[in-house]
């Protein structure tokens, strides 16, 4: 018989998944889709509006985790400067890292108005709701074919440059999550190349990072690289199924290190070595963290003391101090996000049951994005193509007048 505790955990997990997914669908249909005309009328405004909508939504999963499910998010190291154009690197411990990263970005960003875009597998864009929102937010998709991916990434980065759009680009250099099967493949890779075997991270793939860093630097789009290390010292949801069963981390720790562009090496070979050394340091930092977290001797917990320092500092003061970590307290913005996005989900459900116009609106946009997913490389590529075509047309008109 399932215990009441286990049953409660499963109900809690299902509630989280339902509220999370309902907020994505309701936001997509009734906030993002009304912004679609801007894609034709004014692309710069379209890009700003969709980025703002996505940043506002990101507070909702943070509110669910912290206010309803009690997950404690702790931070150490450098603040993330929202106005900077940057690359964000992070170890990929579980398939759900991105969900907890939003909490770190919300609490660590100064001011909390970042524009983070992920580098993702192309298949993700097909997922109804989240994949469609990420297409509208112009995330970067890869197909695991480097010649094709290099062109796709370059087109998006050049588009951001020409649009004068600043953002942060997140990439998981490991390429996949730290599962037993992926750990085995990483160990085999290390053995073939006479490299050290890692127990906390996978060996990073350097090609994507080097391309992003060099292209963004060439375009004048790179101010810094942020290295984020994530640790889950207690419960660890490895997959979406674990979360649905109510397996939530009681604590998530993030260490943020900012590397100004002036400190990065110039050549491709040196950048590869720089990333490899960064991951070696990350392996050692995580090994020490988990060893001290699990140690029963309080006298050895020097590193853990830094990670679990809960003084009377404000968030800004704490993050500005290297090595100081605080559990980020809930803010009024999180309570507002919890209420607003839940209310929007309720509105959407009621509208679908009571309004033929709402059902028609949802059906039309569902068919539109299914068609885009099947017959094109996504709305984000259409956005770039439209921008280039418009610029070419204006250039030809100007030349003819001249």
mmCIF file of C-alpha atoms in Angstrom:
data_model
loop_
_atom_site.group_PDB
_atom_site.id
_atom_site.type_symbol
_atom_site.label_atom_id
_atom_site.label_comp_id
_atom_site.label_asym_id
_atom_site.label_seq_id
_atom_site.Cartn_x
_atom_site.Cartn_y
_atom_site.Cartn_z
ATOM 1 C CA UNK A 1 0.000 0.000 0.000
ATOM 2 C CA UNK A 2 1.273 3.443 -0.877
ATOM 3 C CA UNK A 3 2.015 5.466 2.268
ATOM 4 C CA UNK A 4 0.270 8.781 2.850
ATOM 5 C CA UNK A 5 3.641 10.556 2.558
ATOM 6 C CA UNK A 6 4.376 8.946 -0.819
ATOM 7 C CA UNK A 7 0.838 9.660 -2.021
ATOM 8 C CA UNK A 8 1.139 13.266 -0.899
ATOM 9 C CA UNK A 9 4.432 13.575 -2.778
ATOM 10 C CA UNK A 10 2.893 12.229 -5.973
ATOM 11 C CA UNK A 11 -0.091 14.556 -5.704
ATOM 12 C CA UNK A 12 2.273 17.450 -5.119
ATOM 13 C CA UNK A 13 4.351 16.480 -8.125
ATOM 14 C CA UNK A 14 1.315 16.143 -10.378
ATOM 15 C CA UNK A 15 0.037 19.516 -9.144
ATOM 16 C CA UNK A 16 3.360 21.134 -10.011
ATOM 17 C CA UNK A 17 3.415 19.606 -13.493
ATOM 18 C CA UNK A 18 -0.207 20.598 -14.153
ATOM 19 C CA UNK A 19 0.229 24.187 -12.974
ATOM 20 C CA UNK A 20 3.540 24.535 -14.830
ATOM 21 C CA UNK A 21 2.183 23.214 -18.123
ATOM 22 C CA UNK A 22 -1.126 25.073 -17.818
ATOM 23 C CA UNK A 23 0.752 28.336 -17.320
ATOM 24 C CA UNK A 24 2.847 27.688 -20.439
ATOM 25 C CA UNK A 25 -0.179 26.914 -22.611
ATOM 26 C CA UNK A 26 -2.269 29.805 -21.306
ATOM 27 C CA UNK A 27 0.641 32.224 -21.661
ATOM 28 C CA UNK A 28 1.359 31.005 -25.175
ATOM 29 C CA UNK A 29 -2.201 31.307 -26.463
ATOM 30 C CA UNK A 30 -3.295 34.508 -24.720
ATOM 31 C CA UNK A 31 -0.075 36.509 -24.249
ATOM 32 C CA UNK A 32 2.473 35.356 -26.838
ATOM 33 C CA UNK A 33 0.149 34.723 -29.795
ATOM 34 C CA UNK A 34 -1.419 38.227 -29.663
ATOM 35 C CA UNK A 35 2.146 39.555 -30.150
ATOM 36 C CA UNK A 36 2.586 37.719 -33.474
ATOM 37 C CA UNK A 37 1.518 40.708 -35.653
ATOM 38 C CA UNK A 38 4.520 42.607 -34.306
ATOM 39 C CA UNK A 39 6.742 40.091 -36.072
ATOM 40 C CA UNK A 40 5.531 41.600 -39.356
ATOM 41 C CA UNK A 41 5.019 45.183 -38.231
ATOM 42 C CA UNK A 42 8.045 45.846 -36.014
ATOM 43 C CA UNK A 43 10.552 43.086 -35.347
ATOM 44 C CA UNK A 44 12.543 44.966 -32.698
ATOM 45 C CA UNK A 45 9.353 45.514 -30.691
ATOM 46 C CA UNK A 46 8.356 41.872 -31.218
ATOM 47 C CA UNK A 47 11.689 40.704 -29.857
ATOM 48 C CA UNK A 48 11.408 42.964 -26.788
ATOM 49 C CA UNK A 49 7.814 41.996 -26.033
ATOM 50 C CA UNK A 50 8.405 38.244 -26.270
ATOM 51 C CA UNK A 51 11.571 38.497 -24.174
ATOM 52 C CA UNK A 52 9.701 40.415 -21.473
ATOM 53 C CA UNK A 53 6.844 37.903 -21.481
ATOM 54 C CA UNK A 54 9.241 34.987 -21.144
ATOM 55 C CA UNK A 55 11.186 36.676 -18.319
ATOM 56 C CA UNK A 56 7.940 37.389 -16.472
ATOM 57 C CA UNK A 57 6.792 33.778 -16.877
ATOM 58 C CA UNK A 58 10.107 32.442 -15.532
ATOM 59 C CA UNK A 59 9.119 33.736 -12.100
ATOM 60 C CA UNK A 60 6.182 31.315 -11.977
ATOM 61 C CA UNK A 61 8.139 28.030 -11.688
ATOM 62 C CA UNK A 62 10.369 29.811 -9.162
ATOM 63 C CA UNK A 63 7.284 30.757 -7.155
ATOM 64 C CA UNK A 64 5.908 27.208 -7.371
ATOM 65 C CA UNK A 65 9.181 25.686 -6.160
ATOM 66 C CA UNK A 66 9.908 28.118 -3.363
ATOM 67 C CA UNK A 67 6.458 29.093 -2.086
ATOM 68 C CA UNK A 68 4.452 25.908 -2.583
ATOM 69 C CA UNK A 69 7.053 23.145 -2.470
ATOM 70 C CA UNK A 70 9.672 24.599 -0.158
ATOM 71 C CA UNK A 71 12.736 24.221 -2.382
ATOM 72 C CA UNK A 72 15.518 26.402 -1.020
ATOM 73 C CA UNK A 73 17.773 28.078 -3.574
ATOM 74 C CA UNK A 74 21.203 29.217 -2.398
ATOM 75 C CA UNK A 75 23.724 31.248 -4.323
ATOM 76 C CA UNK A 76 27.372 32.096 -4.052
ATOM 77 C CA UNK A 77 29.869 34.072 -6.072
ATOM 78 C CA UNK A 78 29.275 36.863 -8.566
ATOM 79 C CA UNK A 79 26.032 38.612 -9.514
ATOM 80 C CA UNK A 80 24.877 38.185 -13.118
ATOM 81 C CA UNK A 81 24.751 41.587 -14.800
ATOM 82 C CA UNK A 82 21.548 41.583 -16.848
ATOM 83 C CA UNK A 83 22.684 44.285 -19.254
ATOM 84 C CA UNK A 84 25.722 42.287 -20.317
ATOM 85 C CA UNK A 85 25.918 40.242 -23.488
ATOM 86 C CA UNK A 86 27.256 36.959 -22.251
ATOM 87 C CA UNK A 87 27.589 33.211 -22.540
ATOM 88 C CA UNK A 88 26.387 31.149 -19.584
ATOM 89 C CA UNK A 89 28.011 27.749 -18.999
ATOM 90 C CA UNK A 90 26.590 25.173 -16.581
ATOM 91 C CA UNK A 91 27.089 21.515 -15.704
ATOM 92 C CA UNK A 92 24.088 19.378 -16.697
ATOM 93 C CA UNK A 93 23.361 17.245 -13.627
ATOM 94 C CA UNK A 94 19.746 16.342 -14.490
ATOM 95 C CA UNK A 95 17.302 16.755 -17.341
ATOM 96 C CA UNK A 96 15.571 19.400 -15.205
ATOM 97 C CA UNK A 97 18.495 21.755 -14.548
ATOM 98 C CA UNK A 98 16.895 24.419 -16.727
ATOM 99 C CA UNK A 99 13.851 24.491 -14.452
ATOM 100 C CA UNK A 100 15.939 25.244 -11.366
ATOM 101 C CA UNK A 101 18.278 27.576 -13.260
ATOM 102 C CA UNK A 102 15.444 30.061 -13.619
ATOM 103 C CA UNK A 103 15.479 30.454 -9.841
ATOM 104 C CA UNK A 104 19.215 31.146 -9.893
ATOM 105 C CA UNK A 105 18.840 33.656 -12.716
ATOM 106 C CA UNK A 106 15.983 35.390 -10.939
ATOM 107 C CA UNK A 107 17.861 35.770 -7.671
ATOM 108 C CA UNK A 108 21.362 36.302 -9.068
ATOM 109 C CA UNK A 109 20.578 38.743 -11.878
ATOM 110 C CA UNK A 110 21.174 42.406 -11.189
ATOM 111 C CA UNK A 111 18.682 43.814 -11.986
ATOM 112 C CA UNK A 112 16.395 40.719 -12.266
ATOM 113 C CA UNK A 113 15.516 41.349 -15.920
ATOM 114 C CA UNK A 114 17.784 38.967 -17.814
ATOM 115 C CA UNK A 115 17.148 37.723 -21.365
ATOM 116 C CA UNK A 116 18.470 34.180 -21.234
ATOM 117 C CA UNK A 117 18.225 31.990 -24.341
ATOM 118 C CA UNK A 118 19.123 28.309 -24.423
ATOM 119 C CA UNK A 119 21.004 26.276 -26.995
ATOM 120 C CA UNK A 120 18.727 23.230 -27.329
ATOM 121 C CA UNK A 121 18.226 20.088 -29.364
ATOM 122 C CA UNK A 122 15.985 20.813 -32.341
ATOM 123 C CA UNK A 123 13.423 18.203 -31.260
ATOM 124 C CA UNK A 124 12.466 20.373 -28.266
ATOM 125 C CA UNK A 125 10.850 22.991 -30.504
ATOM 126 C CA UNK A 126 8.155 20.478 -31.536
ATOM 127 C CA UNK A 127 6.849 20.079 -27.984
ATOM 128 C CA UNK A 128 3.374 21.692 -27.831
ATOM 129 C CA UNK A 129 3.410 24.805 -25.702
ATOM 130 C CA UNK A 130 6.969 25.082 -24.352
ATOM 131 C CA UNK A 131 8.587 24.411 -27.737
ATOM 132 C CA UNK A 132 6.345 26.972 -29.437
ATOM 133 C CA UNK A 133 7.072 29.626 -26.798
ATOM 134 C CA UNK A 134 10.806 29.040 -27.198
ATOM 135 C CA UNK A 135 10.472 29.430 -30.968
ATOM 136 C CA UNK A 136 8.808 32.797 -30.430
ATOM 137 C CA UNK A 137 11.537 33.712 -27.935
ATOM 138 C CA UNK A 138 14.175 32.924 -30.597
ATOM 139 C CA UNK A 139 16.040 30.187 -28.757
ATOM 140 C CA UNK A 140 18.931 28.545 -30.599
ATOM 141 C CA UNK A 141 18.374 24.993 -31.866
ATOM 142 C CA UNK A 142 20.941 22.434 -32.979
ATOM 143 C CA UNK A 143 20.580 19.212 -34.970
ATOM 144 C CA UNK A 144 23.846 17.483 -33.938
ATOM 145 C CA UNK A 145 25.230 18.065 -37.454
ATOM 146 C CA UNK A 146 27.998 20.607 -37.005
ATOM 147 C CA UNK A 147 28.030 22.136 -40.493
ATOM 148 C CA UNK A 148 24.290 22.723 -40.275
ATOM 149 C CA UNK A 149 24.431 23.846 -36.651
ATOM 150 C CA UNK A 150 27.272 26.274 -37.287
ATOM 151 C CA UNK A 151 25.254 28.010 -39.986
ATOM 152 C CA UNK A 152 22.092 28.066 -37.863
ATOM 153 C CA UNK A 153 23.828 29.451 -34.769
ATOM 154 C CA UNK A 154 25.698 32.016 -36.826
ATOM 155 C CA UNK A 155 22.494 33.261 -38.490
ATOM 156 C CA UNK A 156 20.784 33.790 -35.142
ATOM 157 C CA UNK A 157 23.802 35.537 -33.594
ATOM 158 C CA UNK A 158 24.216 37.813 -36.614
ATOM 159 C CA UNK A 159 20.500 38.608 -36.441
ATOM 160 C CA UNK A 160 20.822 39.657 -32.801
ATOM 161 C CA UNK A 161 23.793 41.823 -33.767
ATOM 162 C CA UNK A 162 21.979 43.530 -36.640
ATOM 163 C CA UNK A 163 18.880 44.021 -34.489
ATOM 164 C CA UNK A 164 21.101 45.401 -31.690
ATOM 165 C CA UNK A 165 19.530 42.884 -29.370
ATOM 166 C CA UNK A 166 21.482 41.949 -26.232
ATOM 167 C CA UNK A 167 20.960 38.664 -24.414
ATOM 168 C CA UNK A 168 22.632 35.828 -22.545
ATOM 169 C CA UNK A 169 23.202 32.493 -24.317
ATOM 170 C CA UNK A 170 23.128 29.348 -22.159
ATOM 171 C CA UNK A 171 24.992 26.271 -23.336
ATOM 172 C CA UNK A 172 25.520 22.943 -21.562
ATOM 173 C CA UNK A 173 29.012 21.960 -22.789
ATOM 174 C CA UNK A 174 28.472 18.354 -21.657
ATOM 175 C CA UNK A 175 25.729 18.064 -24.272
ATOM 176 C CA UNK A 176 23.520 15.823 -22.121
ATOM 177 C CA UNK A 177 22.607 15.149 -18.505
ATOM 178 C CA UNK A 178 24.697 13.233 -15.966
ATOM 179 C CA UNK A 179 22.923 9.859 -16.106
ATOM 180 C CA UNK A 180 24.587 6.450 -15.560
ATOM 181 C CA UNK A 181 24.554 5.709 -19.296
ATOM 182 C CA UNK A 182 26.042 9.096 -20.173
ATOM 183 C CA UNK A 183 28.598 8.763 -17.378
ATOM 184 C CA UNK A 184 29.720 5.462 -18.905
ATOM 185 C CA UNK A 185 30.111 7.061 -22.331
ATOM 186 C CA UNK A 186 32.079 9.928 -20.820
ATOM 187 C CA UNK A 187 34.403 7.469 -19.063
ATOM 188 C CA UNK A 188 34.945 5.602 -22.328
ATOM 189 C CA UNK A 189 35.770 8.880 -24.044
ATOM 190 C CA UNK A 190 38.264 9.705 -21.290
ATOM 191 C CA UNK A 191 39.889 6.260 -21.506
ATOM 192 C CA UNK A 192 40.324 6.533 -25.274
ATOM 193 C CA UNK A 193 42.076 9.883 -24.918
ATOM 194 C CA UNK A 194 43.983 9.095 -21.701
ATOM 195 C CA UNK A 195 42.018 11.695 -19.740
ATOM 196 C CA UNK A 196 40.994 11.752 -16.109
ATOM 197 C CA UNK A 197 37.659 10.088 -15.313
ATOM 198 C CA UNK A 198 35.137 12.372 -13.661
ATOM 199 C CA UNK A 199 32.583 11.427 -10.997
ATOM 200 C CA UNK A 200 30.573 14.663 -10.752
ATOM 201 C CA UNK A 201 30.522 15.986 -14.325
ATOM 202 C CA UNK A 202 30.881 14.710 -17.882
ATOM 203 C CA UNK A 203 33.781 15.679 -20.100
ATOM 204 C CA UNK A 204 32.748 18.856 -21.962
ATOM 205 C CA UNK A 205 32.409 19.200 -25.714
ATOM 206 C CA UNK A 206 34.307 22.295 -26.731
ATOM 207 C CA UNK A 207 33.280 22.929 -30.357
ATOM 208 C CA UNK A 208 29.992 24.724 -29.692
ATOM 209 C CA UNK A 209 31.389 26.944 -26.959
ATOM 210 C CA UNK A 210 34.426 27.953 -28.999
ATOM 211 C CA UNK A 211 32.233 28.868 -31.974
ATOM 212 C CA UNK A 212 29.838 30.921 -29.831
ATOM 213 C CA UNK A 213 32.647 32.722 -28.033
ATOM 214 C CA UNK A 214 34.550 33.567 -31.219
ATOM 215 C CA UNK A 215 31.484 34.590 -33.248
ATOM 216 C CA UNK A 216 30.056 36.739 -30.451
ATOM 217 C CA UNK A 217 33.423 38.329 -29.799
ATOM 218 C CA UNK A 218 33.836 39.025 -33.521
ATOM 219 C CA UNK A 219 30.358 40.597 -33.624
ATOM 220 C CA UNK A 220 30.975 42.721 -30.530
ATOM 221 C CA UNK A 221 28.309 40.730 -28.670
ATOM 222 C CA UNK A 222 30.333 39.315 -25.777
ATOM 223 C CA UNK A 223 31.119 41.090 -22.516
ATOM 224 C CA UNK A 224 31.650 38.101 -20.223
ATOM 225 C CA UNK A 225 31.307 34.359 -19.730
ATOM 226 C CA UNK A 226 29.470 33.154 -16.622
ATOM 227 C CA UNK A 227 30.364 29.749 -15.214
ATOM 228 C CA UNK A 228 27.538 28.311 -13.103
ATOM 229 C CA UNK A 229 27.995 25.171 -11.028
ATOM 230 C CA UNK A 230 24.833 23.495 -9.731
ATOM 231 C CA UNK A 231 24.672 20.968 -6.877
ATOM 232 C CA UNK A 232 21.774 18.929 -5.466
ATOM 233 C CA UNK A 233 22.940 17.609 -2.085
ATOM 234 C CA UNK A 234 19.726 15.792 -1.158
ATOM 235 C CA UNK A 235 16.796 14.693 -3.348
ATOM 236 C CA UNK A 236 17.604 14.633 -7.048
ATOM 237 C CA UNK A 237 14.902 14.519 -9.750
ATOM 238 C CA UNK A 238 16.751 13.093 -12.742
ATOM 239 C CA UNK A 239 13.837 13.292 -15.168
ATOM 240 C CA UNK A 240 10.369 14.720 -15.707
ATOM 241 C CA UNK A 241 8.893 11.430 -14.452
ATOM 242 C CA UNK A 242 10.676 11.902 -11.113
ATOM 243 C CA UNK A 243 9.159 15.352 -10.753
ATOM 244 C CA UNK A 244 5.697 14.001 -11.550
ATOM 245 C CA UNK A 245 6.220 11.470 -8.726
ATOM 246 C CA UNK A 246 6.870 14.352 -6.347
ATOM 247 C CA UNK A 247 10.665 14.062 -6.110
ATOM 248 C CA UNK A 248 11.747 17.647 -5.516
ATOM 249 C CA UNK A 249 15.128 18.900 -4.324
ATOM 250 C CA UNK A 250 14.932 20.326 -0.831
ATOM 251 C CA UNK A 251 17.976 22.453 -1.634
ATOM 252 C CA UNK A 252 19.705 23.582 -4.810
ATOM 253 C CA UNK A 253 23.077 25.307 -4.679
ATOM 254 C CA UNK A 254 24.506 27.520 -7.395
ATOM 255 C CA UNK A 255 28.001 28.950 -7.613
ATOM 256 C CA UNK A 256 28.426 31.769 -10.137
ATOM 257 C CA UNK A 257 31.790 32.897 -11.460
ATOM 258 C CA UNK A 258 32.091 35.783 -13.915
ATOM 259 C CA UNK A 259 34.926 35.781 -16.451
ATOM 260 C CA UNK A 260 35.293 39.149 -18.251
ATOM 261 C CA UNK A 261 35.978 38.853 -21.971
ATOM 262 C CA UNK A 262 39.401 40.404 -21.406
ATOM 263 C CA UNK A 263 40.461 37.324 -19.419
ATOM 264 C CA UNK A 264 39.530 34.796 -22.125
ATOM 265 C CA UNK A 265 42.256 33.476 -24.455
ATOM 266 C CA UNK A 266 42.190 34.479 -28.123
ATOM 267 C CA UNK A 267 42.770 31.310 -30.138
ATOM 268 C CA UNK A 268 40.427 28.344 -30.642
ATOM 269 C CA UNK A 269 42.960 25.920 -29.164
ATOM 270 C CA UNK A 270 43.431 28.048 -26.057
ATOM 271 C CA UNK A 271 39.669 28.424 -25.618
ATOM 272 C CA UNK A 272 39.255 24.640 -25.782
ATOM 273 C CA UNK A 273 41.924 24.229 -23.134
ATOM 274 C CA UNK A 274 40.330 26.985 -21.024
ATOM 275 C CA UNK A 275 36.961 25.191 -21.026
ATOM 276 C CA UNK A 276 38.581 21.840 -20.262
ATOM 277 C CA UNK A 277 40.385 23.316 -17.262
ATOM 278 C CA UNK A 278 37.174 25.001 -16.135
ATOM 279 C CA UNK A 279 35.455 21.613 -16.057
ATOM 280 C CA UNK A 280 38.343 20.047 -14.172
ATOM 281 C CA UNK A 281 37.967 22.744 -11.521
ATOM 282 C CA UNK A 282 34.203 22.181 -11.482
ATOM 283 C CA UNK A 283 34.715 18.454 -10.847
ATOM 284 C CA UNK A 284 36.999 19.205 -7.902
ATOM 285 C CA UNK A 285 34.678 21.866 -6.461
ATOM 286 C CA UNK A 286 31.685 19.512 -6.589
ATOM 287 C CA UNK A 287 33.675 16.651 -5.105
ATOM 288 C CA UNK A 288 34.688 18.830 -2.160
ATOM 289 C CA UNK A 289 31.177 20.208 -1.750
ATOM 290 C CA UNK A 290 29.485 16.819 -1.545
ATOM 291 C CA UNK A 291 32.218 15.412 0.706
ATOM 292 C CA UNK A 292 31.817 18.231 3.188
ATOM 293 C CA UNK A 293 28.033 18.228 2.953
ATOM 294 C CA UNK A 294 27.942 14.537 3.886
ATOM 295 C CA UNK A 295 30.635 14.834 6.543
ATOM 296 C CA UNK A 296 29.501 14.434 10.138
ATOM 297 C CA UNK A 297 32.449 16.435 11.430
ATOM 298 C CA UNK A 298 31.540 20.115 11.701
ATOM 299 C CA UNK A 299 35.228 21.035 11.931
ATOM 300 C CA UNK A 300 35.793 20.050 8.280
ATOM 301 C CA UNK A 301 32.913 22.010 6.785
ATOM 302 C CA UNK A 302 34.803 25.093 5.656
ATOM 303 C CA UNK A 303 33.570 25.001 2.070
ATOM 304 C CA UNK A 304 30.070 24.048 3.118
ATOM 305 C CA UNK A 305 30.052 26.968 5.568
ATOM 306 C CA UNK A 306 30.568 29.301 2.629
ATOM 307 C CA UNK A 307 27.712 27.707 0.716
ATOM 308 C CA UNK A 308 25.340 27.755 3.679
ATOM 309 C CA UNK A 309 26.034 31.170 5.150
ATOM 310 C CA UNK A 310 22.678 32.683 6.053
ATOM 311 C CA UNK A 311 23.558 36.038 7.570
ATOM 312 C CA UNK A 312 21.504 39.182 7.739
ATOM 313 C CA UNK A 313 22.709 40.443 4.386
ATOM 314 C CA UNK A 314 20.439 41.619 1.644
ATOM 315 C CA UNK A 315 20.494 39.659 -1.593
ATOM 316 C CA UNK A 316 22.593 42.276 -3.381
ATOM 317 C CA UNK A 317 25.089 42.535 -0.527
ATOM 318 C CA UNK A 318 25.423 38.772 -0.235
ATOM 319 C CA UNK A 319 26.003 38.157 -3.923
ATOM 320 C CA UNK A 320 28.567 40.915 -4.107
ATOM 321 C CA UNK A 321 30.724 39.115 -1.557
ATOM 322 C CA UNK A 322 32.744 36.271 -3.033
ATOM 323 C CA UNK A 323 32.088 33.068 -1.131
ATOM 324 C CA UNK A 324 29.013 34.390 0.649
ATOM 325 C CA UNK A 325 25.793 32.445 0.115
ATOM 326 C CA UNK A 326 22.290 33.225 1.248
ATOM 327 C CA UNK A 327 18.988 31.424 0.899
ATOM 328 C CA UNK A 328 17.051 33.797 -1.292
ATOM 329 C CA UNK A 329 13.932 34.946 0.586
ATOM 330 C CA UNK A 330 10.591 35.028 -1.258
ATOM 331 C CA UNK A 331 9.748 38.433 -2.694
ATOM 332 C CA UNK A 332 6.455 40.156 -3.400
ATOM 333 C CA UNK A 333 7.151 39.627 -7.111
ATOM 334 C CA UNK A 334 7.031 35.852 -6.609
ATOM 335 C CA UNK A 335 3.698 36.051 -4.804
ATOM 336 C CA UNK A 336 2.362 38.236 -7.604
ATOM 337 C CA UNK A 337 3.645 35.773 -10.226
ATOM 338 C CA UNK A 338 2.044 32.859 -8.373
ATOM 339 C CA UNK A 339 -1.337 34.595 -8.300
ATOM 340 C CA UNK A 340 -1.239 36.072 -11.810
ATOM 341 C CA UNK A 341 -0.168 32.992 -13.763
ATOM 342 C CA UNK A 342 -2.500 30.704 -11.826
ATOM 343 C CA UNK A 343 -5.347 33.135 -12.528
ATOM 344 C CA UNK A 344 -4.440 33.163 -16.226
ATOM 345 C CA UNK A 345 -4.557 29.355 -16.292
ATOM 346 C CA UNK A 346 -8.004 29.393 -14.665
ATOM 347 C CA UNK A 347 -9.161 32.021 -17.163
ATOM 348 C CA UNK A 348 -7.936 29.873 -20.056
ATOM 349 C CA UNK A 349 -9.763 26.779 -18.824
ATOM 350 C CA UNK A 350 -13.001 28.717 -18.303
ATOM 351 C CA UNK A 351 -12.667 30.407 -21.711
ATOM 352 C CA UNK A 352 -12.179 27.097 -23.488
ATOM 353 C CA UNK A 353 -15.331 25.685 -21.900
ATOM 354 C CA UNK A 354 -17.509 28.758 -22.408
ATOM 355 C CA UNK A 355 -16.285 30.665 -25.455
ATOM 356 C CA UNK A 356 -16.413 29.421 -29.078
ATOM 357 C CA UNK A 357 -14.142 32.334 -30.034
ATOM 358 C CA UNK A 358 -11.494 31.178 -27.533
ATOM 359 C CA UNK A 359 -11.658 27.625 -28.875
ATOM 360 C CA UNK A 360 -11.293 28.906 -32.433
ATOM 361 C CA UNK A 361 -8.318 31.089 -31.418
ATOM 362 C CA UNK A 362 -6.580 28.173 -29.706
ATOM 363 C CA UNK A 363 -7.289 25.775 -32.581
ATOM 364 C CA UNK A 364 -6.018 28.194 -35.233
ATOM 365 C CA UNK A 365 -2.728 28.878 -33.456
ATOM 366 C CA UNK A 366 -2.253 25.215 -32.619
ATOM 367 C CA UNK A 367 -2.553 24.297 -36.299
ATOM 368 C CA UNK A 368 -0.249 27.175 -37.245
ATOM 369 C CA UNK A 369 2.561 26.039 -34.970
ATOM 370 C CA UNK A 370 2.141 22.360 -35.766
ATOM 371 C CA UNK A 371 2.534 23.309 -39.435
ATOM 372 C CA UNK A 372 5.584 25.478 -38.673
ATOM 373 C CA UNK A 373 7.152 22.614 -36.726
ATOM 374 C CA UNK A 374 6.528 20.055 -39.465
ATOM 375 C CA UNK A 375 7.258 22.030 -42.625
ATOM 376 C CA UNK A 376 9.877 24.563 -41.473
ATOM 377 C CA UNK A 377 12.834 24.843 -39.105
ATOM 378 C CA UNK A 378 10.718 26.894 -36.724
ATOM 379 C CA UNK A 379 9.372 30.414 -36.307
ATOM 380 C CA UNK A 380 12.769 31.640 -35.089
ATOM 381 C CA UNK A 381 14.281 30.918 -38.524
ATOM 382 C CA UNK A 382 11.344 32.595 -40.253
ATOM 383 C CA UNK A 383 11.997 35.626 -38.046
ATOM 384 C CA UNK A 384 15.609 35.791 -39.196
ATOM 385 C CA UNK A 385 14.714 35.207 -42.860
ATOM 386 C CA UNK A 386 12.047 37.920 -42.747
ATOM 387 C CA UNK A 387 14.505 40.381 -41.224
ATOM 388 C CA UNK A 388 17.113 39.695 -43.902
ATOM 389 C CA UNK A 389 14.559 39.924 -46.718
ATOM 390 C CA UNK A 390 13.259 43.230 -45.397
ATOM 391 C CA UNK A 391 16.778 44.666 -45.140
ATOM 392 C CA UNK A 392 17.614 43.504 -48.652
ATOM 393 C CA UNK A 393 14.443 45.097 -49.993
ATOM 394 C CA UNK A 394 15.159 48.407 -48.276
ATOM 395 C CA UNK A 395 18.720 48.338 -49.549
ATOM 396 C CA UNK A 396 17.566 47.777 -53.127
ATOM 397 C CA UNK A 397 15.028 50.592 -52.870
ATOM 398 C CA UNK A 398 17.700 52.933 -51.527
ATOM 399 C CA UNK A 399 20.131 51.999 -54.301
ATOM 400 C CA UNK A 400 17.500 52.602 -56.990
ATOM 401 C CA UNK A 401 16.677 56.027 -55.580
ATOM 402 C CA UNK A 402 20.341 56.851 -55.404
#
